[in-house]
PDB file of N, CA and C in Angstrom:
ATOM      1  N   TYR A   1      84.586 -83.128  58.863  1.00 89.00           N
ATOM      2  CA  TYR A   1      84.184 -83.351  60.338  1.00 89.00           C
ATOM      3  C   TYR A   1      84.832 -82.769  61.397  1.00 89.00           C
ATOM      4  N   ALA A   2      85.952 -82.672  61.290  1.00 92.00           N
ATOM      5  CA  ALA A   2      86.666 -82.107  62.622  1.00 92.00           C
ATOM      6  C   ALA A   2      86.064 -80.531  62.679  1.00 92.00           C
ATOM      7  N   ASP A   3      86.139 -79.749  61.296  1.00 92.00           N
ATOM      8  CA  ASP A   3      85.564 -78.504  61.387  1.00 92.00           C
ATOM      9  C   ASP A   3      84.284 -78.136  61.805  1.00 92.00           C
ATOM     10  N   LYS A   4      83.279 -79.127  61.708  1.00 93.00           N
ATOM     11  CA  LYS A   4      82.051 -79.142  62.056  1.00 93.00           C
ATOM     12  C   LYS A   4      81.888 -79.189  63.512  1.00 93.00           C
ATOM     13  N   GLN A   5      82.835 -80.264  64.188  1.00 93.00           N
ATOM     14  CA  GLN A   5      82.888 -80.615  65.547  1.00 93.00           C
ATOM     15  C   GLN A   5      83.450 -78.948  66.001  1.00 93.00           C
ATOM     16  N   LEU A   6      84.643 -78.495  65.490  1.00 93.00           N
ATOM     17  CA  LEU A   6      85.078 -77.174  66.080  1.00 93.00           C
ATOM     18  C   LEU A   6      83.808 -76.165  66.202  1.00 93.00           C
ATOM     19  N   ALA A   7      83.286 -75.793  64.949  1.00 94.00           N
ATOM     20  CA  ALA A   7      81.944 -75.239  65.101  1.00 94.00           C
ATOM     21  C   ALA A   7      81.191 -75.239  66.279  1.00 94.00           C
ATOM     22  N   ALA A   8      80.748 -76.505  66.563  1.00 94.00           N
ATOM     23  CA  ALA A   8      79.656 -76.829  67.729  1.00 94.00           C
ATOM     24  C   ALA A   8      80.475 -76.819  68.914  1.00 94.00           C
ATOM     25  N   MET A   9      81.754 -76.665  68.997  1.00 92.00           N
ATOM     26  CA  MET A   9      82.638 -76.208  70.416  1.00 92.00           C
ATOM     27  C   MET A   9      82.310 -74.684  70.547  1.00 92.00           C
ATOM     28  N   LYS A  10      82.642 -74.223  69.665  1.00 93.00           N
ATOM     29  CA  LYS A  10      82.462 -72.805  69.877  1.00 93.00           C
ATOM     30  C   LYS A  10      81.122 -72.075  70.145  1.00 93.00           C
ATOM     31  N   THR A  11      80.127 -72.901  69.723  1.00 93.00           N
ATOM     32  CA  THR A  11      78.822 -72.272  70.222  1.00 93.00           C
ATOM     33  C   THR A  11      78.571 -72.862  71.537  1.00 93.00           C
ATOM     34  N   GLY A  12      78.707 -74.135  71.684  1.00 91.00           N
ATOM     35  CA  GLY A  12      78.398 -74.985  73.012  1.00 91.00           C
ATOM     36  C   GLY A  12      79.244 -74.739  74.221  1.00 91.00           C
ATOM     37  N   MET A  13      80.416 -74.067  74.207  1.00 91.00           N
ATOM     38  CA  MET A  13      81.507 -74.153  75.253  1.00 91.00           C
ATOM     39  C   MET A  13      81.429 -72.888  75.869  1.00 91.00           C
ATOM     40  N   THR A  14      81.363 -72.808  77.108  1.00 90.00           N
ATOM     41  CA  THR A  14      81.490 -71.449  77.598  1.00 90.00           C
ATOM     42  C   THR A  14      83.185 -70.891  77.681  1.00 90.00           C
ATOM     43  N   GLY A  15      83.284 -69.659  77.091  1.00 91.00           N
ATOM     44  CA  GLY A  15      84.853 -69.366  76.982  1.00 91.00           C
ATOM     45  C   GLY A  15      85.506 -69.857  76.126  1.00 91.00           C
ATOM     46  N   PHE A  16      85.107 -70.490  75.158  1.00 95.00           N
ATOM     47  CA  PHE A  16      85.849 -71.409  74.267  1.00 95.00           C
ATOM     48  C   PHE A  16      86.864 -70.703  73.760  1.00 95.00           C
ATOM     49  N   GLN A  17      88.056 -71.326  73.294  1.00 95.00           N
ATOM     50  CA  GLN A  17      89.364 -70.584  72.400  1.00 95.00           C
ATOM     51  C   GLN A  17      89.943 -71.936  71.904  1.00 95.00           C
ATOM     52  N   LEU A  18      90.305 -71.389  70.742  1.00 96.00           N
ATOM     53  CA  LEU A  18      91.034 -72.606  69.982  1.00 96.00           C
ATOM     54  C   LEU A  18      92.426 -72.057  70.199  1.00 96.00           C
ATOM     55  N   LEU A  19      93.243 -72.929  70.949  1.00 95.00           N
ATOM     56  CA  LEU A  19      94.465 -72.418  71.255  1.00 95.00           C
ATOM     57  C   LEU A  19      95.704 -72.868  70.169  1.00 95.00           C
ATOM     58  N   LYS A  20      95.347 -74.036  69.578  1.00 96.00           N
ATOM     59  CA  LYS A  20      96.357 -74.497  68.633  1.00 96.00           C
ATOM     60  C   LYS A  20      95.609 -75.613  67.687  1.00 96.00           C
ATOM     61  N   ARG A  21      95.803 -75.666  66.490  1.00 96.00           N
ATOM     62  CA  ARG A  21      95.588 -76.729  65.599  1.00 96.00           C
ATOM     63  C   ARG A  21      96.842 -77.545  64.896  1.00 96.00           C
ATOM     64  N   SER A  22      96.832 -78.858  65.260  1.00 95.00           N
ATOM     65  CA  SER A  22      97.724 -79.788  64.762  1.00 95.00           C
ATOM     66  C   SER A  22      97.562 -80.713  64.161  1.00 95.00           C
ATOM     67  N   THR A  23      98.063 -81.876  64.201  1.00 95.00           N
ATOM     68  CA  THR A  23      97.869 -83.379  63.786  1.00 95.00           C
ATOM     69  C   THR A  23      98.687 -84.313  64.241  1.00 95.00           C
ATOM     70  N   ALA A  24      98.070 -85.480  64.274  1.00 94.00           N
ATOM     71  CA  ALA A  24      98.688 -86.739  64.927  1.00 94.00           C
ATOM     72  C   ALA A  24      98.580 -87.805  64.217  1.00 94.00           C
ATOM     73  N   THR A  25      99.447 -88.725  64.040  1.00 94.00           N
ATOM     74  CA  THR A  25      99.332 -90.127  63.529  1.00 94.00           C
ATOM     75  C   THR A  25      98.501 -90.824  64.388  1.00 94.00           C
ATOM     76  N   ILE A  26      97.311 -91.349  63.994  1.00 94.00           N
ATOM     77  CA  ILE A  26      96.478 -92.239  65.064  1.00 94.00           C
ATOM     78  C   ILE A  26      95.857 -93.232  64.051  1.00 94.00           C
ATOM     79  N   GLY A  27      96.300 -94.596  64.472  1.00 89.00           N
ATOM     80  CA  GLY A  27      95.657 -95.537  63.502  1.00 89.00           C
ATOM     81  C   GLY A  27      96.368 -95.809  62.075  1.00 89.00           C
ATOM     82  N   GLY A  28      97.528 -94.974  62.042  1.00 90.00           N
ATOM     83  CA  GLY A  28      98.199 -94.919  60.813  1.00 90.00           C
ATOM     84  C   GLY A  28      97.809 -93.689  59.829  1.00 90.00           C
ATOM     85  N   GLN A  29      97.092 -92.988  60.335  1.00 91.00           N
ATOM     86  CA  GLN A  29      96.163 -91.814  59.518  1.00 91.00           C
ATOM     87  C   GLN A  29      96.883 -90.418  60.046  1.00 91.00           C
ATOM     88  N   GLU A  30      97.166 -89.518  59.589  1.00 94.00           N
ATOM     89  CA  GLU A  30      97.343 -88.149  59.855  1.00 94.00           C
ATOM     90  C   GLU A  30      95.956 -87.376  60.325  1.00 94.00           C
ATOM     91  N   CYS A  31      95.861 -86.845  61.616  1.00 95.00           N
ATOM     92  CA  CYS A  31      94.457 -86.792  61.890  1.00 95.00           C
ATOM     93  C   CYS A  31      94.515 -85.056  62.511  1.00 95.00           C
ATOM     94  N   PRO A  32      93.494 -84.365  62.332  1.00 96.00           N
ATOM     95  CA  PRO A  32      93.548 -83.115  62.983  1.00 96.00           C
ATOM     96  C   PRO A  32      93.264 -83.189  64.561  1.00 96.00           C
ATOM     97  N   VAL A  33      94.165 -82.398  65.339  1.00 96.00           N
ATOM     98  CA  VAL A  33      93.906 -82.226  66.974  1.00 96.00           C
ATOM     99  C   VAL A  33      93.761 -80.646  67.078  1.00 96.00           C
ATOM    100  N   PHE A  34      92.930 -80.342  67.781  1.00 96.00           N
ATOM    101  CA  PHE A  34      92.664 -79.207  68.385  1.00 96.00           C
ATOM    102  C   PHE A  34      92.910 -79.139  69.944  1.00 96.00           C
ATOM    103  N   GLU A  35      93.662 -78.037  70.117  1.00 96.00           N
ATOM    104  CA  GLU A  35      94.002 -77.715  71.700  1.00 96.00           C
ATOM    105  C   GLU A  35      93.233 -76.483  72.008  1.00 96.00           C
ATOM    106  N   ILE A  36      92.329 -76.888  72.954  1.00 95.00           N
ATOM    107  CA  ILE A  36      91.185 -75.954  73.426  1.00 95.00           C
ATOM    108  C   ILE A  36      91.312 -75.243  74.785  1.00 95.00           C
ATOM    109  N   GLN A  37      90.738 -74.409  74.971  1.00 94.00           N
ATOM    110  CA  GLN A  37      90.503 -73.928  76.566  1.00 94.00           C
ATOM    111  C   GLN A  37      89.095 -73.631  76.434  1.00 94.00           C
ATOM    112  N   SER A  38      88.535 -73.841  77.768  1.00 94.00           N
ATOM    113  CA  SER A  38      86.790 -73.265  77.959  1.00 94.00           C
ATOM    114  C   SER A  38      86.831 -73.168  79.516  1.00 94.00           C
ATOM    115  N   GLY A  39      85.823 -72.891  79.742  1.00 90.00           N
ATOM    116  CA  GLY A  39      85.147 -72.647  81.083  1.00 90.00           C
ATOM    117  C   GLY A  39      84.848 -74.105  81.686  1.00 90.00           C
ATOM    118  N   GLY A  40      85.131 -74.463  82.992  1.00 82.00           N
ATOM    119  CA  GLY A  40      84.963 -75.745  83.515  1.00 82.00           C
ATOM    120  C   GLY A  40      84.434 -75.530  84.713  1.00 82.00           C
ATOM    121  N   PRO A  41      84.202 -76.316  85.720  1.00 78.00           N
ATOM    122  CA  PRO A  41      83.772 -76.678  86.708  1.00 78.00           C
ATOM    123  C   PRO A  41      84.353 -75.344  87.779  1.00 78.00           C
ATOM    124  N   GLU A  42      83.387 -74.872  88.466  1.00 81.00           N
ATOM    125  CA  GLU A  42      83.363 -73.809  89.574  1.00 81.00           C
ATOM    126  C   GLU A  42      84.194 -72.711  88.580  1.00 81.00           C
ATOM    127  N   GLY A  43      83.972 -72.569  87.464  1.00 81.00           N
ATOM    128  CA  GLY A  43      84.442 -71.391  86.760  1.00 81.00           C
ATOM    129  C   GLY A  43      85.883 -71.565  86.537  1.00 81.00           C
ATOM    130  N   ARG A  44      86.575 -72.372  86.729  1.00 85.00           N
ATOM    131  CA  ARG A  44      88.122 -72.892  86.406  1.00 85.00           C
ATOM    132  C   ARG A  44      88.362 -72.987  84.988  1.00 85.00           C
ATOM    133  N   LEU A  45      89.209 -72.922  84.449  1.00 90.00           N
ATOM    134  CA  LEU A  45      89.799 -73.025  82.822  1.00 90.00           C
ATOM    135  C   LEU A  45      90.085 -74.533  82.610  1.00 90.00           C
ATOM    136  N   LEU A  46      89.814 -74.992  81.838  1.00 91.00           N
ATOM    137  CA  LEU A  46      90.112 -76.139  81.252  1.00 91.00           C
ATOM    138  C   LEU A  46      90.999 -76.146  79.968  1.00 91.00           C
ATOM    139  N   GLN A  47      91.924 -76.931  79.895  1.00 93.00           N
ATOM    140  CA  GLN A  47      92.444 -77.242  78.480  1.00 93.00           C
ATOM    141  C   GLN A  47      92.319 -78.709  77.938  1.00 93.00           C
ATOM    142  N   ALA A  48      92.049 -78.776  76.632  1.00 94.00           N
ATOM    143  CA  ALA A  48      91.575 -80.152  76.104  1.00 94.00           C
ATOM    144  C   ALA A  48      92.623 -80.297  74.818  1.00 94.00           C
ATOM    145  N   LEU A  49      92.734 -81.765  74.662  1.00 95.00           N
ATOM    146  CA  LEU A  49      93.249 -82.125  73.224  1.00 95.00           C
ATOM    147  C   LEU A  49      92.100 -82.810  72.649  1.00 95.00           C
ATOM    148  N   THR A  50      91.555 -82.522  71.444  1.00 95.00           N
ATOM    149  CA  THR A  50      90.555 -83.413  70.661  1.00 95.00           C
ATOM    150  C   THR A  50      91.128 -83.749  69.317  1.00 95.00           C
ATOM    151  N   ALA A  51      90.957 -85.183  69.168  1.00 96.00           N
ATOM    152  CA  ALA A  51      91.591 -85.664  67.853  1.00 96.00           C
ATOM    153  C   ALA A  51      90.522 -86.366  67.074  1.00 96.00           C
ATOM    154  N   TYR A  52      90.364 -86.431  65.787  1.00 95.00           N
ATOM    155  CA  TYR A  52      89.167 -86.786  65.229  1.00 95.00           C
ATOM    156  C   TYR A  52      89.901 -87.971  64.182  1.00 95.00           C
ATOM    157  N   VAL A  53      89.428 -88.910  64.061  1.00 94.00           N
ATOM    158  CA  VAL A  53      89.875 -90.115  63.252  1.00 94.00           C
ATOM    159  C   VAL A  53      88.545 -90.624  62.309  1.00 94.00           C
ATOM    160  N   VAL A  54      88.501 -90.525  60.862  1.00 91.00           N
ATOM    161  CA  VAL A  54      87.457 -91.349  60.619  1.00 91.00           C
ATOM    162  C   VAL A  54      87.865 -92.537  59.650  1.00 91.00           C
ATOM    163  N   HIS A  55      87.599 -93.554  59.936  1.00 90.00           N
ATOM    164  CA  HIS A  55      87.909 -94.938  59.429  1.00 90.00           C
ATOM    165  C   HIS A  55      86.290 -95.476  58.666  1.00 90.00           C
ATOM    166  N   GLY A  56      86.402 -95.887  57.529  1.00 90.00           N
ATOM    167  CA  GLY A  56      85.329 -96.386  56.894  1.00 90.00           C
ATOM    168  C   GLY A  56      84.118 -95.448  57.209  1.00 90.00           C
ATOM    169  N   LYS A  57      82.879 -95.765  57.580  1.00 93.00           N
ATOM    170  CA  LYS A  57      81.966 -95.039  57.882  1.00 93.00           C
ATOM    171  C   LYS A  57      81.785 -94.452  59.424  1.00 93.00           C
ATOM    172  N   THR A  58      82.657 -94.731  60.249  1.00 92.00           N
ATOM    173  CA  THR A  58      82.679 -94.365  61.621  1.00 92.00           C
ATOM    174  C   THR A  58      83.558 -93.190  61.858  1.00 92.00           C
ATOM    175  N   ALA A  59      83.374 -92.247  62.512  1.00 92.00           N
ATOM    176  CA  ALA A  59      84.129 -91.103  63.104  1.00 92.00           C
ATOM    177  C   ALA A  59      84.659 -91.463  64.592  1.00 92.00           C
ATOM    178  N   TYR A  60      85.974 -91.262  64.918  1.00 93.00           N
ATOM    179  CA  TYR A  60      86.240 -91.410  66.388  1.00 93.00           C
ATOM    180  C   TYR A  60      86.665 -90.266  67.004  1.00 93.00           C
ATOM    181  N   THR A  61      86.383 -89.899  68.011  1.00 94.00           N
ATOM    182  CA  THR A  61      86.699 -88.588  68.816  1.00 94.00           C
ATOM    183  C   THR A  61      87.601 -89.092  69.844  1.00 94.00           C
ATOM    184  N   PHE A  62      88.683 -88.298  69.989  1.00 95.00           N
ATOM    185  CA  PHE A  62      89.883 -88.873  71.113  1.00 95.00           C
ATOM    186  C   PHE A  62      89.613 -87.414  71.963  1.00 95.00           C
ATOM    187  N   THR A  63      89.554 -87.313  73.240  1.00 94.00           N
ATOM    188  CA  THR A  63      89.455 -86.264  73.997  1.00 94.00           C
ATOM    189  C   THR A  63      90.107 -86.595  75.193  1.00 94.00           C
ATOM    190  N   ALA A  64      91.230 -85.503  75.825  1.00 94.00           N
ATOM    191  CA  ALA A  64      91.682 -85.384  77.206  1.00 94.00           C
ATOM    192  C   ALA A  64      91.824 -84.245  77.446  1.00 94.00           C
ATOM    193  N   SER A  65      91.467 -83.952  78.581  1.00 90.00           N
ATOM    194  CA  SER A  65      91.451 -82.676  79.288  1.00 90.00           C
ATOM    195  C   SER A  65      92.040 -82.709  80.935  1.00 90.00           C
ATOM    196  N   GLN A  66      92.387 -81.475  81.188  1.00 89.00           N
ATOM    197  CA  GLN A  66      93.087 -81.239  82.587  1.00 89.00           C
ATOM    198  C   GLN A  66      92.731 -79.797  82.729  1.00 89.00           C
ATOM    199  N   MET A  67      92.925 -79.381  84.001  1.00 86.00           N
ATOM    200  CA  MET A  67      92.749 -77.791  84.417  1.00 86.00           C
ATOM    201  C   MET A  67      93.914 -77.016  83.643  1.00 86.00           C
ATOM    202  N   ALA A  68      93.648 -76.046  83.342  1.00 83.00           N
ATOM    203  CA  ALA A  68      94.510 -75.299  82.329  1.00 83.00           C
ATOM    204  C   ALA A  68      95.802 -74.776  83.267  1.00 83.00           C
ATOM    205  N   GLY A  69      96.710 -74.576  82.288  1.00 79.00           N
ATOM    206  CA  GLY A  69      98.004 -74.042  82.903  1.00 79.00           C
ATOM    207  C   GLY A  69      99.129 -75.318  83.164  1.00 79.00           C
ATOM    208  N   LEU A  70      99.714 -75.391  84.238  1.00 74.00           N
ATOM    209  CA  LEU A  70     100.820 -76.190  84.456  1.00 74.00           C
ATOM    210  C   LEU A  70     100.213 -77.523  84.332  1.00 74.00           C
ATOM    211  N   PRO A  71      99.102 -77.878  85.073  1.00 80.00           N
ATOM    212  CA  PRO A  71      98.736 -79.181  84.818  1.00 80.00           C
ATOM    213  C   PRO A  71      98.647 -79.838  83.505  1.00 80.00           C
ATOM    214  N   PHE A  72      98.074 -78.777  82.641  1.00 85.00           N
ATOM    215  CA  PHE A  72      97.814 -79.525  81.455  1.00 85.00           C
ATOM    216  C   PHE A  72      99.367 -79.610  80.691  1.00 85.00           C
ATOM    217  N   SER A  73      99.805 -78.834  80.611  1.00 83.00           N
ATOM    218  CA  SER A  73     101.656 -78.821  80.120  1.00 83.00           C
ATOM    219  C   SER A  73     102.093 -79.928  80.677  1.00 83.00           C
ATOM    220  N   GLU A  74     101.882 -80.503  81.547  1.00 86.00           N
ATOM    221  CA  GLU A  74     102.595 -81.552  82.341  1.00 86.00           C
ATOM    222  C   GLU A  74     102.338 -82.859  81.653  1.00 86.00           C
ATOM    223  N   VAL A  75     100.825 -83.076  81.073  1.00 90.00           N
ATOM    224  CA  VAL A  75     100.548 -84.167  80.597  1.00 90.00           C
ATOM    225  C   VAL A  75      99.951 -84.106  79.113  1.00 90.00           C
ATOM    226  N   LYS A  76     100.195 -83.194  78.434  1.00 90.00           N
ATOM    227  CA  LYS A  76     100.139 -83.132  77.029  1.00 90.00           C
ATOM    228  C   LYS A  76     100.665 -84.165  76.207  1.00 90.00           C
ATOM    229  N   LYS A  77     102.047 -84.250  76.530  1.00 91.00           N
ATOM    230  CA  LYS A  77     102.814 -85.266  75.618  1.00 91.00           C
ATOM    231  C   LYS A  77     102.125 -86.691  75.875  1.00 91.00           C
ATOM    232  N   GLU A  78     101.861 -86.928  77.102  1.00 93.00           N
ATOM    233  CA  GLU A  78     101.251 -88.299  77.381  1.00 93.00           C
ATOM    234  C   GLU A  78      99.823 -88.486  76.619  1.00 93.00           C
ATOM    235  N   TYR A  79      99.275 -87.519  76.607  1.00 93.00           N
ATOM    236  CA  TYR A  79      97.765 -87.500  76.171  1.00 93.00           C
ATOM    237  C   TYR A  79      98.078 -87.874  74.434  1.00 93.00           C
ATOM    238  N   LEU A  80      99.055 -87.093  73.877  1.00 93.00           N
ATOM    239  CA  LEU A  80      99.249 -87.164  72.544  1.00 93.00           C
ATOM    240  C   LEU A  80      99.752 -88.941  72.214  1.00 93.00           C
ATOM    241  N   ALA A  81     100.587 -89.397  73.132  1.00 93.00           N
ATOM    242  CA  ALA A  81     101.162 -90.511  72.796  1.00 93.00           C
ATOM    243  C   ALA A  81      99.938 -91.536  73.055  1.00 93.00           C
ATOM    244  N   ILE A  82      99.052 -91.618  74.018  1.00 94.00           N
ATOM    245  CA  ILE A  82      97.841 -92.316  74.184  1.00 94.00           C
ATOM    246  C   ILE A  82      97.076 -92.431  72.877  1.00 94.00           C
ATOM    247  N   PHE A  83      96.952 -91.055  72.209  1.00 94.00           N
ATOM    248  CA  PHE A  83      95.825 -90.993  71.230  1.00 94.00           C
ATOM    249  C   PHE A  83      96.848 -91.822  70.009  1.00 94.00           C
ATOM    250  N   SER A  84      98.039 -91.733  69.895  1.00 93.00           N
ATOM    251  CA  SER A  84      98.806 -92.199  68.725  1.00 93.00           C
ATOM    252  C   SER A  84      99.072 -93.737  68.964  1.00 93.00           C
ATOM    253  N   SER A  85      98.734 -94.244  70.113  1.00 94.00           N
ATOM    254  CA  SER A  85      98.954 -95.491  70.075  1.00 94.00           C
ATOM    255  C   SER A  85      97.482 -96.626  69.622  1.00 94.00           C
ATOM    256  N   ALA A  86      96.490 -95.864  69.611  1.00 92.00           N
ATOM    257  CA  ALA A  86      95.237 -96.275  69.067  1.00 92.00           C
ATOM    258  C   ALA A  86      95.361 -97.071  68.077  1.00 92.00           C
ATOM    259  N   LYS A  87      94.461 -98.380  67.988  1.00 90.00           N
ATOM    260  CA  LYS A  87      94.632 -99.186  66.580  1.00 90.00           C
ATOM    261  C   LYS A  87      93.128 -98.972  66.378  1.00 90.00           C
ATOM    262  N   ILE A  88      92.877 -98.481  65.030  1.00 87.00           N
ATOM    263  CA  ILE A  88      91.758 -98.520  64.376  1.00 87.00           C
ATOM    264  C   ILE A  88      91.405 -99.601  63.653  1.00 87.00           C
ATOM    265  N   ALA A  89      90.225-100.268  63.691  1.00 77.00           N
ATOM    266  CA  ALA A  89      90.039-101.387  62.968  1.00 77.00           C
ATOM    267  C   ALA A  89      88.684-101.367  62.323  1.00 77.00           C
TER     268      ALA A  89
END
């Protein structure tokens, strides 16, 4: 599921770059996390973390974004902590 979403982002987002692929534990499951960069409003760069959790027949997507560079690096740990705090039922 995550790889299909990554392929869709590559074709659908201006200036898309996959910066890092990692994992996070969400709802007790080890889940793929993509750190990406793409074009944003007014041509400014955005960075985002996107995580995917599949539970039963439902796929959940967690996404958090911020302007690229220093603003993103300052909140990245907080975004991951929010993802990891999710309860999937």
